[in-house]
C-alpha atoms as a printed R data frame, in Angstrom:
    type eleno elety resid chain resno       x       y       z
1   ATOM     1    CA   MET     A     1  14.470 -22.563  40.530
2   ATOM     2    CA   LEU     A     2  12.420 -24.736  38.171
3   ATOM     3    CA   LEU     A     3  13.526 -27.989  39.840
4   ATOM     4    CA   GLN     A     4  13.072 -26.532  43.326
5   ATOM     5    CA   ARG     A     5   9.572 -25.368  42.521
6   ATOM     6    CA   THR     A     6   8.352 -28.621  40.986
7   ATOM     7    CA   GLY     A     7   9.831 -30.766  43.749
8   ATOM     8    CA   GLN     A     8   9.175 -34.080  42.003
9   ATOM     9    CA   LEU     A     9  11.153 -33.214  38.860
10  ATOM    10    CA   SER     A    10  14.861 -34.006  38.988
11  ATOM    11    CA   THR     A    11  17.840 -33.042  36.876
12  ATOM    12    CA   VAL     A    12  18.222 -36.692  35.905
13  ATOM    13    CA   ALA     A    13  14.665 -36.789  34.546
14  ATOM    14    CA   CYS     A    14  15.209 -33.642  32.467
15  ATOM    15    CA   VAL     A    15  18.485 -34.937  31.036
16  ATOM    16    CA   ALA     A    16  16.952 -38.321  30.256
17  ATOM    17    CA   ALA     A    17  14.003 -36.736  28.449
18  ATOM    18    CA   MET     A    18  16.281 -34.485  26.413
19  ATOM    19    CA   ARG     A    19  18.692 -37.317  25.609
20  ATOM    20    CA   ASP     A    20  15.854 -39.165  23.878
21  ATOM    21    CA   MET     A    21  15.378 -36.236  21.506
22  ATOM    22    CA   VAL     A    22  18.943 -34.965  21.212
23  ATOM    23    CA   GLU     A    23  19.321 -36.029  17.558
24  ATOM    24    CA   GLU     A    24  15.998 -34.424  16.650
25  ATOM    25    CA   ALA     A    25  17.138 -31.203  18.311
26  ATOM    26    CA   ARG     A    26  20.548 -31.298  16.578
27  ATOM    27    CA   ASN     A    27  18.882 -31.659  13.182
28  ATOM    28    CA   CYS     A    28  16.985 -28.415  13.768
29  ATOM    29    CA   TYR     A    29  20.187 -26.407  13.267
30  ATOM    30    CA   ALA     A    30  21.265 -25.525   9.733
31  ATOM    31    CA   GLU     A    31  24.982 -25.797  10.482
32  ATOM    32    CA   SER     A    32  26.676 -28.886  11.865
33  ATOM    33    CA   LEU     A    33  27.459 -28.472  15.558
34  ATOM    34    CA   THR     A    34  31.017 -29.044  16.755
35  ATOM    35    CA   MET     A    35  30.132 -29.467  20.456
36  ATOM    36    CA   SER     A    36  29.900 -32.911  21.952
37  ATOM    37    CA   THR     A    37  26.593 -34.620  22.646
38  ATOM    38    CA   ASP     A    38  26.962 -34.037  26.388
39  ATOM    39    CA   ASP     A    39  27.722 -30.326  25.921
40  ATOM    40    CA   PHE     A    40  24.798 -29.958  23.534
41  ATOM    41    CA   LEU     A    41  22.565 -31.802  25.981
42  ATOM    42    CA   GLU     A    42  23.626 -29.519  28.810
43  ATOM    43    CA   MET     A    43  22.924 -26.456  26.662
44  ATOM    44    CA   ILE     A    44  19.381 -27.405  25.691
45  ATOM    45    CA   VAL     A    45  18.497 -28.516  29.238
46  ATOM    46    CA   LEU     A    46  19.733 -25.279  30.821
47  ATOM    47    CA   ASP     A    47  18.262 -23.028  28.133
48  ATOM    48    CA   GLY     A    48  15.006 -24.955  28.009
49  ATOM    49    CA   CYS     A    49  14.526 -24.926  31.797
50  ATOM    50    CA   SER     A    50  15.245 -21.172  31.882
51  ATOM    51    CA   VAL     A    51  12.562 -20.501  29.283
52  ATOM    52    CA   VAL     A    52  10.043 -22.771  31.006
53  ATOM    53    CA   GLU     A    53  10.681 -21.052  34.362
54  ATOM    54    CA   LEU     A    54  10.046 -17.663  32.744
55  ATOM    55    CA   PHE     A    55   6.802 -18.999  31.262
56  ATOM    56    CA   HIS     A    56   5.759 -20.203  34.711
57  ATOM    57    CA   GLN     A    57   6.486 -16.856  36.373
58  ATOM    58    CA   ILE     A    58   4.500 -15.010  33.704
59  ATOM    59    CA   HIS     A    59   1.537 -17.410  33.758
60  ATOM    60    CA   CYS     A    60   1.327 -17.384  37.566
61  ATOM    61    CA   ARG     A    61   1.981 -13.634  37.742
62  ATOM    62    CA   GLU     A    62   5.062 -14.225  39.915
63  ATOM    63    CA   TRP     A    63   7.154 -11.958  37.698
64  ATOM    64    CA   VAL     A    64   5.184  -8.949  38.973
65  ATOM    65    CA   GLU     A    65   6.808  -9.357  42.399
66  ATOM    66    CA   ASP     A    66  10.284 -10.165  41.083
67  ATOM    67    CA   GLU     A    67  12.645  -7.257  41.788
68  ATOM    68    CA   LEU     A    68  14.551  -7.909  38.558
69  ATOM    69    CA   PHE     A    69  11.438  -7.859  36.390
70  ATOM    70    CA   LYS     A    70  10.102  -4.692  38.025
71  ATOM    71    CA   VAL     A    71  12.588  -2.794  35.870
72  ATOM    72    CA   ASP     A    72  10.682  -2.497  32.574
73  ATOM    73    CA   MET     A    73  13.825  -2.144  30.478
74  ATOM    74    CA   ILE     A    74  15.305  -5.383  31.849
75  ATOM    75    CA   PHE     A    75  12.070  -7.333  31.462
76  ATOM    76    CA   SER     A    76  11.576  -6.102  27.883
77  ATOM    77    CA   ARG     A    77  15.185  -6.978  27.060
78  ATOM    78    CA   ILE     A    78  14.710 -10.539  28.331
79  ATOM    79    CA   LEU     A    79  11.531 -10.960  26.284
80  ATOM    80    CA   LEU     A    80  13.231  -9.588  23.181
81  ATOM    81    CA   ASP     A    81  16.304 -11.788  23.622
82  ATOM    82    CA   LEU     A    82  14.050 -14.824  23.406
83  ATOM    83    CA   MET     A    83  13.037 -13.703  19.899
84  ATOM    84    CA   LEU     A    84  16.496 -13.103  18.472
85  ATOM    85    CA   PHE     A    85  16.988 -15.395  15.479
86  ATOM    86    CA   GLU     A    86  20.406 -16.564  16.711
87  ATOM    87    CA   ASN     A    87  19.004 -17.439  20.163
88  ATOM    88    CA   GLN     A    88  16.301 -19.828  19.013
89  ATOM    89    CA   LEU     A    89  15.872 -23.174  20.722
90  ATOM    90    CA   PRO     A    90  13.888 -25.976  19.055
91  ATOM    91    CA   LEU     A    91  10.295 -25.544  20.177
92  ATOM    92    CA   SER     A    92   9.984 -29.301  20.672
93  ATOM    93    CA   VAL     A    93  12.470 -28.989  23.558
94  ATOM    94    CA   ILE     A    94  10.440 -26.262  25.287
95  ATOM    95    CA   TRP     A    95   7.181 -28.113  24.649
96  ATOM    96    CA   LYS     A    96   8.576 -31.314  26.174
97  ATOM    97    CA   LEU     A    97   9.881 -29.577  29.303
98  ATOM    98    CA   LEU     A    98   6.617 -27.661  29.664
99  ATOM    99    CA   GLY     A    99   4.712 -30.937  29.617
100 ATOM   100    CA   MET     A   100   6.957 -32.324  32.335
101 ATOM   101    CA   THR     A   101   6.506 -29.285  34.610
102 ATOM   102    CA   SER     A   102   3.024 -27.943  33.897
103 ATOM   103    CA   GLY     A   103   1.107 -30.958  32.593
104 ATOM   104    CA   ASN     A   104  -2.038 -30.100  30.659
105 ATOM   105    CA   ASP     A   105  -1.565 -26.350  31.233
106 ATOM   106    CA   LYS     A   106   1.394 -26.055  28.855
107 ATOM   107    CA   PHE     A   107  -0.676 -24.374  26.137
108 ATOM   108    CA   LEU     A   108  -1.942 -21.799  28.652
109 ATOM   109    CA   TYR     A   109   1.645 -21.095  29.723
110 ATOM   110    CA   ILE     A   110   2.691 -20.218  26.175
111 ATOM   111    CA   LYS     A   111  -0.473 -18.221  25.590
112 ATOM   112    CA   SER     A   112   0.158 -16.159  28.731
113 ATOM   113    CA   PHE     A   113   3.728 -15.496  27.646
114 ATOM   114    CA   PHE     A   114   2.707 -14.135  24.258
115 ATOM   115    CA   GLU     A   115  -0.018 -11.941  25.727
116 ATOM   116    CA   VAL     A   116   2.569 -10.259  27.960
117 ATOM   117    CA   PHE     A   117   5.035 -10.115  25.069
118 ATOM   118    CA   ASP     A   118   2.532  -8.317  22.821
119 ATOM   119    CA   ASN     A   119   1.724  -5.676  25.423
120 ATOM   120    CA   SER     A   120   5.351  -5.056  26.276
121 ATOM   121    CA   ILE     A   121   7.089  -5.180  22.889
122 ATOM   122    CA   LEU     A   122   4.409  -4.128  20.392
123 ATOM   123    CA   PRO     A   123   1.651  -2.315  22.329
124 ATOM   124    CA   GLY     A   124  -1.622  -1.775  20.516
125 ATOM   125    CA   PHE     A   125  -1.230  -4.718  18.132
126 ATOM   126    CA   LYS     A   126  -4.318  -6.893  18.390
127 ATOM   127    CA   VAL     A   127  -4.046 -10.662  18.063
128 ATOM   128    CA   GLU     A   128  -7.104 -12.882  18.154
129 ATOM   129    CA   ASP     A   129  -6.354 -16.255  19.766
130 ATOM   130    CA   ALA     A   130  -9.621 -17.893  18.720
131 ATOM   131    CA   ASN     A   131  -8.003 -20.097  16.056
132 ATOM   132    CA   TRP     A   132  -4.731 -20.542  17.927
133 ATOM   133    CA   ASN     A   133  -4.332 -24.020  19.391
134 ATOM   134    CA   GLU     A   134  -1.788 -26.687  20.249
135 ATOM   135    CA   GLY     A   135  -1.577 -27.691  16.591
136 ATOM   136    CA   SER     A   136  -0.278 -24.210  15.744
137 ATOM   137    CA   ILE     A   137   2.382 -24.571  18.416
138 ATOM   138    CA   THR     A   138   3.657 -28.035  17.572
139 ATOM   139    CA   SER     A   139   3.996 -27.152  13.877
140 ATOM   140    CA   ALA     A   140   6.296 -24.171  14.630
141 ATOM   141    CA   LYS     A   141  10.079 -24.592  14.586
142 ATOM   142    CA   HIS     A   142  10.942 -22.220  17.429
143 ATOM   143    CA   LEU     A   143   9.536 -19.321  19.464
144 ATOM   144    CA   LEU     A   144  10.236 -16.709  16.771
145 ATOM   145    CA   ASP     A   145   8.494 -18.859  14.179
146 ATOM   146    CA   LEU     A   146   5.577 -19.301  16.581
147 ATOM   147    CA   LEU     A   147   5.405 -15.542  17.149
148 ATOM   148    CA   HIS     A   148   5.327 -14.973  13.388
149 ATOM   149    CA   THR     A   149   2.658 -17.642  12.881
150 ATOM   150    CA   ARG     A   150   0.509 -16.182  15.649
151 ATOM   151    CA   TRP     A   151   0.780 -12.603  14.447
152 ATOM   152    CA   SER     A   152   0.258 -13.531  10.795
153 ATOM   153    CA   SER     A   153  -2.754 -15.729  11.541
154 ATOM   154    CA   SER     A   154  -4.522 -12.684  12.982
155 ATOM   155    CA   ILE     A   155  -4.788 -11.313   9.436
156 ATOM   156    CA   GLU     A   156  -7.120 -14.114   8.406
157 ATOM   157    CA   GLN     A   157  -9.408 -13.356  11.331
158 ATOM   158    CA   THR     A   158  -9.854  -9.648  10.542
159 ATOM   159    CA   GLY     A   159 -10.488  -9.781   6.795
160 ATOM   160    CA   ALA     A   160  -7.232  -8.013   5.975
161 ATOM   161    CA   GLU     A   161  -6.274 -10.925   3.733
162 ATOM   162    CA   GLU     A   162  -8.707  -9.530   1.141
163 ATOM   163    CA   ASN     A   163  -5.942  -7.099   0.257
164 ATOM   164    CA   THR     A   164  -3.799  -9.866  -1.258
165 ATOM   165    CA   ALA     A   165  -1.746  -9.808  -4.421
166 ATOM   166    CA   THR     A   166  -4.125 -12.052  -6.350
167 ATOM   167    CA   LYS     A   167  -6.557  -9.131  -6.665
168 ATOM   168    CA   GLY     A   168  -4.062  -6.372  -7.310
169 ATOM   169    CA   GLY     A   169  -1.772  -7.430 -10.163
170 ATOM   170    CA   LYS     A   170   1.900  -6.554  -9.807
171 ATOM   171    CA   TRP     A   171   3.372  -4.283  -7.159
172 ATOM   172    CA   SER     A   172   4.361  -0.774  -8.125
173 ATOM   173    CA   TYR     A   173   6.318   1.722  -6.051
174 ATOM   174    CA   ILE     A   174   4.212   4.347  -4.260
175 ATOM   175    CA   PRO     A   175   5.342   7.911  -3.465
176 ATOM   176    CA   SER     A   176   6.139   9.152   0.030
177 ATOM   177    CA   THR     A   177   3.598  10.592   2.448
178 ATOM   178    CA   SER     A   178   4.475  14.178   1.509
179 ATOM   179    CA   GLU     A   179   4.158  13.435  -2.209
180 ATOM   180    CA   LEU     A   180   0.862  11.641  -1.707
181 ATOM   181    CA   ARG     A   181  -0.473  14.589   0.229
182 ATOM   182    CA   GLU     A   182   0.546  16.866  -2.644
183 ATOM   183    CA   ALA     A   183  -1.497  14.557  -4.881
184 ATOM   184    CA   GLY     A   184  -4.564  15.135  -2.725
185 ATOM   185    CA   ILE     A   185  -4.471  11.958  -0.625
186 ATOM   186    CA   GLU     A   186  -5.473  12.328   3.011
187 ATOM   187    CA   PHE     A   187  -4.185  10.195   5.872
188 ATOM   188    CA   LYS     A   188  -6.321   8.864   8.693
189 ATOM   189    CA   LYS     A   189  -5.661   6.726  11.734
190 ATOM   190    CA   VAL     A   190  -7.751   3.571  11.972
191 ATOM   191    CA   GLU     A   191 -10.024   4.203  14.930
192 ATOM   192    CA   GLY     A   192 -10.339   1.813  17.836
193 ATOM   193    CA   GLU     A   193  -7.755   0.312  20.151
194 ATOM   194    CA   GLY     A   194  -5.930  -2.884  19.272
195 ATOM   195    CA   ARG     A   195  -6.591  -2.924  15.547
196 ATOM   196    CA   ASN     A   196  -4.678  -5.314  13.317
197 ATOM   197    CA   LEU     A   197  -1.480  -3.644  12.145
198 ATOM   198    CA   PHE     A   198  -1.810  -4.933   8.573
199 ATOM   199    CA   ASP     A   199  -5.355  -3.673   8.023
200 ATOM   200    CA   ILE     A   200  -4.440  -0.731   5.757
201 ATOM   201    CA   LYS     A   201  -7.146   0.552   3.420
202 ATOM   202    CA   PHE     A   202  -7.412   3.170   0.679
203 ATOM   203    CA   THR     A   203 -10.902   4.466  -0.061
204 ATOM   204    CA   ASN     A   204 -12.057   7.652  -1.812
205 ATOM   205    CA   GLY     A   205  -8.675   9.326  -1.571
206 ATOM   206    CA   ILE     A   206  -8.196   8.505   2.125
207 ATOM   207    CA   LEU     A   207  -5.403   6.158   3.268
208 ATOM   208    CA   GLU     A   208  -6.314   4.573   6.613
209 ATOM   209    CA   ILE     A   209  -3.438   3.095   8.615
210 ATOM   210    CA   PRO     A   210  -3.513   1.549  12.114
211 ATOM   211    CA   THR     A   211  -1.312   3.157  14.755
212 ATOM   212    CA   LEU     A   212   2.232   1.815  15.111
213 ATOM   213    CA   THR     A   213   4.174   2.470  18.318
214 ATOM   214    CA   VAL     A   214   7.881   2.917  17.581
215 ATOM   215    CA   GLN     A   215  10.186   2.504  20.565
216 ATOM   216    CA   ASN     A   216  13.749   1.405  21.307
217 ATOM   217    CA   ASN     A   217  13.145  -2.306  20.725
218 ATOM   218    CA   THR     A   218  11.019  -1.930  17.585
219 ATOM   219    CA   GLU     A   219  13.888  -2.170  15.087
220 ATOM   220    CA   CYS     A   220  15.347  -5.277  16.722
221 ATOM   221    CA   LEU     A   221  11.970  -7.029  16.750
222 ATOM   222    CA   LEU     A   222  11.107  -6.170  13.147
223 ATOM   223    CA   ARG     A   223  14.548  -7.211  11.897
224 ATOM   224    CA   ASN     A   224  14.202 -10.646  13.430
225 ATOM   225    CA   ILE     A   225  10.657 -11.089  12.107
226 ATOM   226    CA   ILE     A   226  11.926 -10.179   8.625
227 ATOM   227    CA   VAL     A   227  14.821 -12.639   8.950
228 ATOM   228    CA   CYS     A   228  12.325 -15.345   9.893
229 ATOM   229    CA   GLU     A   229  10.316 -14.667   6.725
230 ATOM   230    CA   GLN     A   230  13.384 -14.368   4.491
231 ATOM   231    CA   PHE     A   231  15.013 -17.539   5.836
232 ATOM   232    CA   ASP     A   232  11.916 -19.714   5.454
233 ATOM   233    CA   CYS     A   233  10.716 -18.013   2.232
234 ATOM   234    CA   LYS     A   234   7.264 -17.401   3.691
235 ATOM   235    CA   PHE     A   235   4.611 -16.116   1.254
236 ATOM   236    CA   PRO     A   236   2.784 -13.883   1.614
237 ATOM   237    CA   ALA     A   237   5.556 -12.284   3.654
238 ATOM   238    CA   TYR     A   238   3.205 -10.067   5.643
239 ATOM   239    CA   TRP     A   239   5.821  -8.336   7.795
240 ATOM   240    CA   THR     A   240   8.345  -7.825   4.998
241 ATOM   241    CA   ASP     A   241   5.642  -6.342   2.786
242 ATOM   242    CA   TYR     A   242   4.428  -4.112   5.623
243 ATOM   243    CA   ILE     A   243   7.972  -2.793   6.157
244 ATOM   244    CA   ILE     A   244   8.429  -2.154   2.417
245 ATOM   245    CA   LEU     A   245   5.149  -0.210   2.303
246 ATOM   246    CA   MET     A   246   6.009   1.888   5.364
247 ATOM   247    CA   ASP     A   247   9.513   2.462   3.980
248 ATOM   248    CA   CYS     A   248   7.930   3.939   0.839
249 ATOM   249    CA   LEU     A   249   5.740   6.229   2.927
250 ATOM   250    CA   MET     A   250   8.506   7.472   5.225
251 ATOM   251    CA   ASN     A   251  11.463   8.798   3.267
252 ATOM   252    CA   THR     A   252  12.167  11.902   5.332
253 ATOM   253    CA   GLU     A   253  11.425  13.512   8.672
254 ATOM   254    CA   LYS     A   254   8.684  15.547   6.998
255 ATOM   255    CA   ASP     A   255   6.837  12.334   6.111
256 ATOM   256    CA   VAL     A   256   7.004  11.103   9.700
257 ATOM   257    CA   ASP     A   257   5.843  14.513  10.972
258 ATOM   258    CA   LEU     A   258   2.600  14.161   9.051
259 ATOM   259    CA   LEU     A   259   2.000  10.565  10.176
260 ATOM   260    CA   CYS     A   260   2.632  11.568  13.804
261 ATOM   261    CA   GLN     A   261   0.197  14.458  13.478
262 ATOM   262    CA   ARG     A   262  -2.447  12.027  12.239
263 ATOM   263    CA   GLY     A   263  -1.803   9.604  15.113
264 ATOM   264    CA   ILE     A   264  -0.559   6.863  12.780
265 ATOM   265    CA   ILE     A   265   2.944   6.831  14.293
266 ATOM   266    CA   ARG     A   266   3.554   7.072  18.041
267 ATOM   267    CA   ASN     A   267   7.204   7.986  18.273
268 ATOM   268    CA   PHE     A   268   9.143   7.191  21.452
269 ATOM   269    CA   LEU     A   269  12.552   7.448  19.797
270 ATOM   270    CA   GLY     A   270  12.806  11.241  20.045
271 ATOM   271    CA   GLU     A   271  13.411  12.922  16.690
272 ATOM   272    CA   ASN     A   272  11.034  11.975  13.889
273 ATOM   273    CA   ALA     A   273  14.023  11.678  11.579
274 ATOM   274    CA   ALA     A   274  15.062   8.612  13.602
275 ATOM   275    CA   VAL     A   275  11.830   6.840  12.622
276 ATOM   276    CA   ALA     A   276  12.410   7.533   8.913
277 ATOM   277    CA   THR     A   277  15.985   6.275   9.214
278 ATOM   278    CA   LEU     A   278  14.796   3.144  11.018
279 ATOM   279    CA   PHE     A   279  12.391   2.123   8.250
280 ATOM   280    CA   ASN     A   280  14.825   3.089   5.503
281 ATOM   281    CA   ARG     A   281  17.445   0.791   7.074
282 ATOM   282    CA   LEU     A   282  14.966  -2.043   7.545
283 ATOM   283    CA   GLY     A   283  14.311  -2.048   3.800
284 ATOM   284    CA   TYR     A   284  17.984  -2.473   2.835
285 ATOM   285    CA   HIS     A   285  18.822  -5.734   1.005
286 ATOM   286    CA   VAL     A   286  15.396  -7.228   1.731
287 ATOM   287    CA   SER     A   287  13.939  -9.288  -1.091
288 ATOM   288    CA   PHE     A   288  10.212  -9.500  -1.735
289 ATOM   289    CA   SER     A   289   7.913 -10.753  -4.454
290 ATOM   290    CA   THR     A   290   6.354  -8.113  -6.689
291 ATOM   291    CA   GLU     A   291   3.720 -10.660  -7.763
292 ATOM   292    CA   MET     A   292   2.867 -11.869  -4.242
293 ATOM   293    CA   PHE     A   293   3.235  -8.496  -2.510
294 ATOM   294    CA   PHE     A   294   0.494  -8.274   0.113
295 ATOM   295    CA   TYR     A   295  -0.368  -4.647  -0.693
296 ATOM   296    CA   ASN     A   296  -0.446  -4.936  -4.494
297 ATOM   297    CA   GLU     A   297  -4.056  -3.831  -4.822
298 ATOM   298    CA   LEU     A   298  -3.550  -0.998  -2.366
299 ATOM   299    CA   SER     A   299  -0.419   0.344  -4.083
300 ATOM   300    CA   ASN     A   300  -1.983   0.157  -7.523
301 ATOM   301    CA   ASP     A   301  -5.128   1.978  -6.358
302 ATOM   302    CA   ILE     A   302  -2.985   4.723  -4.840
303 ATOM   303    CA   ASN     A   303  -0.978   5.140  -8.041
304 ATOM   304    CA   LYS     A   304  -4.166   5.256 -10.145
305 ATOM   305    CA   HIS     A   305  -5.467   8.034  -7.914
306 ATOM   306    CA   CYS     A   306  -2.224   9.991  -8.236
307 ATOM   307    CA   THR     A   307  -2.100   9.721 -12.039
308 ATOM   308    CA   SER     A   308  -5.759  10.592 -12.637
309 ATOM   309    CA   PRO     A   309  -5.979  13.960 -14.533
310 ATOM   310    CA   TRP     A   310  -8.970  15.053 -12.459
311 ATOM   311    CA   ASN     A   311  -7.305  14.208  -9.144
312 ATOM   312    CA   LYS     A   312  -4.089  15.921 -10.242
313 ATOM   313    CA   SER     A   313  -6.005  19.082 -11.181
314 ATOM   314    CA   MET     A   314  -7.930  19.135  -7.912
315 ATOM   315    CA   ALA     A   315  -4.735  18.536  -5.944
316 ATOM   316    CA   LYS     A   316  -3.012  21.416  -7.746
317 ATOM   317    CA   LEU     A   317  -6.003  23.661  -7.051
318 ATOM   318    CA   ARG     A   318  -5.927  22.803  -3.356
319 ATOM   319    CA   HIS     A   319  -2.160  23.235  -3.205
320 ATOM   320    CA   ASP     A   320  -2.048  26.567  -5.020
321 ATOM   321    CA   TYR     A   321  -5.187  28.230  -3.686
322 ATOM   322    CA   PHE     A   322  -6.364  26.404  -0.574
323 ATOM   323    CA   HIS     A   323  -3.149  25.388   1.171
324 ATOM   324    CA   SER     A   324  -3.971  27.625   4.175
325 ATOM   325    CA   PRO     A   325  -7.092  29.240   5.734
326 ATOM   326    CA   TRP     A   326  -5.932  32.672   4.543
327 ATOM   327    CA   SER     A   327  -5.714  31.432   0.959
328 ATOM   328    CA   PHE     A   328  -9.288  30.234   1.172
329 ATOM   329    CA   ILE     A   329 -10.421  33.573   2.655
330 ATOM   330    CA   PHE     A   330  -8.622  35.510  -0.102
331 ATOM   331    CA   PHE     A   331 -10.243  33.240  -2.697
332 ATOM   332    CA   LEU     A   332 -13.704  33.909  -1.268
333 ATOM   333    CA   ALA     A   333 -12.967  37.651  -1.130
334 ATOM   334    CA   ALA     A   334 -11.831  37.622  -4.756
335 ATOM   335    CA   GLY     A   335 -14.949  35.682  -5.704
336 ATOM   336    CA   PHE     A   336 -17.260  38.193  -3.975
337 ATOM   337    CA   LEU     A   337 -15.347  41.079  -5.558
338 ATOM   338    CA   LEU     A   338 -15.710  39.515  -9.006
339 ATOM   339    CA   LEU     A   339 -19.419  38.895  -8.416
340 ATOM   340    CA   PHE     A   340 -19.927  42.453  -7.160
341 ATOM   341    CA   THR     A   341 -18.099  43.867 -10.226
342 ATOM   342    CA   LEU     A   342 -20.204  41.733 -12.541
343 ATOM   343    CA   LEU     A   343 -23.450  42.892 -10.928
344 ATOM   344    CA   GLN     A   344 -22.301  46.493 -11.062
345 ATOM   345    CA   THR     A   345 -21.522  46.151 -14.765
346 ATOM   346    CA   ILE     A   346 -24.919  44.598 -15.443
347 ATOM   347    CA   PHE     A   347 -26.764  47.400 -13.636
348 ATOM   348    CA   THR     A   348 -24.653  49.987 -15.479
349 ATOM   349    CA   ILE     A   349 -25.545  48.531 -18.884
350 ATOM   350    CA   PHE     A   350 -29.132  47.818 -17.950
351 ATOM   351    CA   PRO     A   351 -30.155  50.545 -15.504
352 ATOM   352    CA   ARG     A   352 -33.477  50.278 -13.777
353 ATOM   353    CA   SER     A   353 -36.212  52.278 -15.532
């Protein structure tokens, strides 16, 4: 379809262009490849042209009329398959083929693809493209690396980077949502659509967290983003640290229940227990730096709040006496009764003359 659409571009031209960079493309793979040069060349040409054709259909809105892409599940699966770590194609190959087929619009083609990807795979996650340019693209190794770079760069544009480890000392484990609530901490959804997912704040006993939509493809996406960070030893590892933090908060179904009630989690998996299991699994065998943990300051502030004698006393008071509206009513009734008894005693001892 790509060659038919362009008209002037031939298979010979694509093969010739890829042959000039075949060694560069081979060196992008960690393991030595056993396939012959011709087989490898055929693979990158076919895969590269398929990706470029998808970019074209998305940029020109042709995918909207495609019967195959009208099925949301199929379209989402195709987008997600492009981000699987084992499916990555050197970005230099895609960039070269894009230049041959779209000319100076190649950056716009990639930008259009990621805008559709964001809305389909991680709805509600806001990415500012103001500082995203061709330099960001050419420095990436593959599409997954480019996705990570683009999503991570949005942190610097929202001020969320102020929450870095350099201000917070060393990371310390934080209790679950239910335990934090017992300690008097309230949970609040960050207001406004499209807020940055990493912009989590703790102020005056209130933990504000942007909404995360959890659906069938969420685990697959997050796993591959984590692999990208783990493989390249990226620091700060924004996504890994985010997963570790959310894993701490969601140990059980009860924890997820509270976050769903507050609008922090939008669960499309069904049972809330499935969300807790998802994040618990994502945290297995994942390494992270306790010194460079992105939420060091946040976690330490939360733990200071929980261990404060005053906060612990107030939390116990709320838990024991104000855990329901009836408890509060009974407390007020007891207070009025005590006050009435005291006044009656005073008037008995000191009657009016």
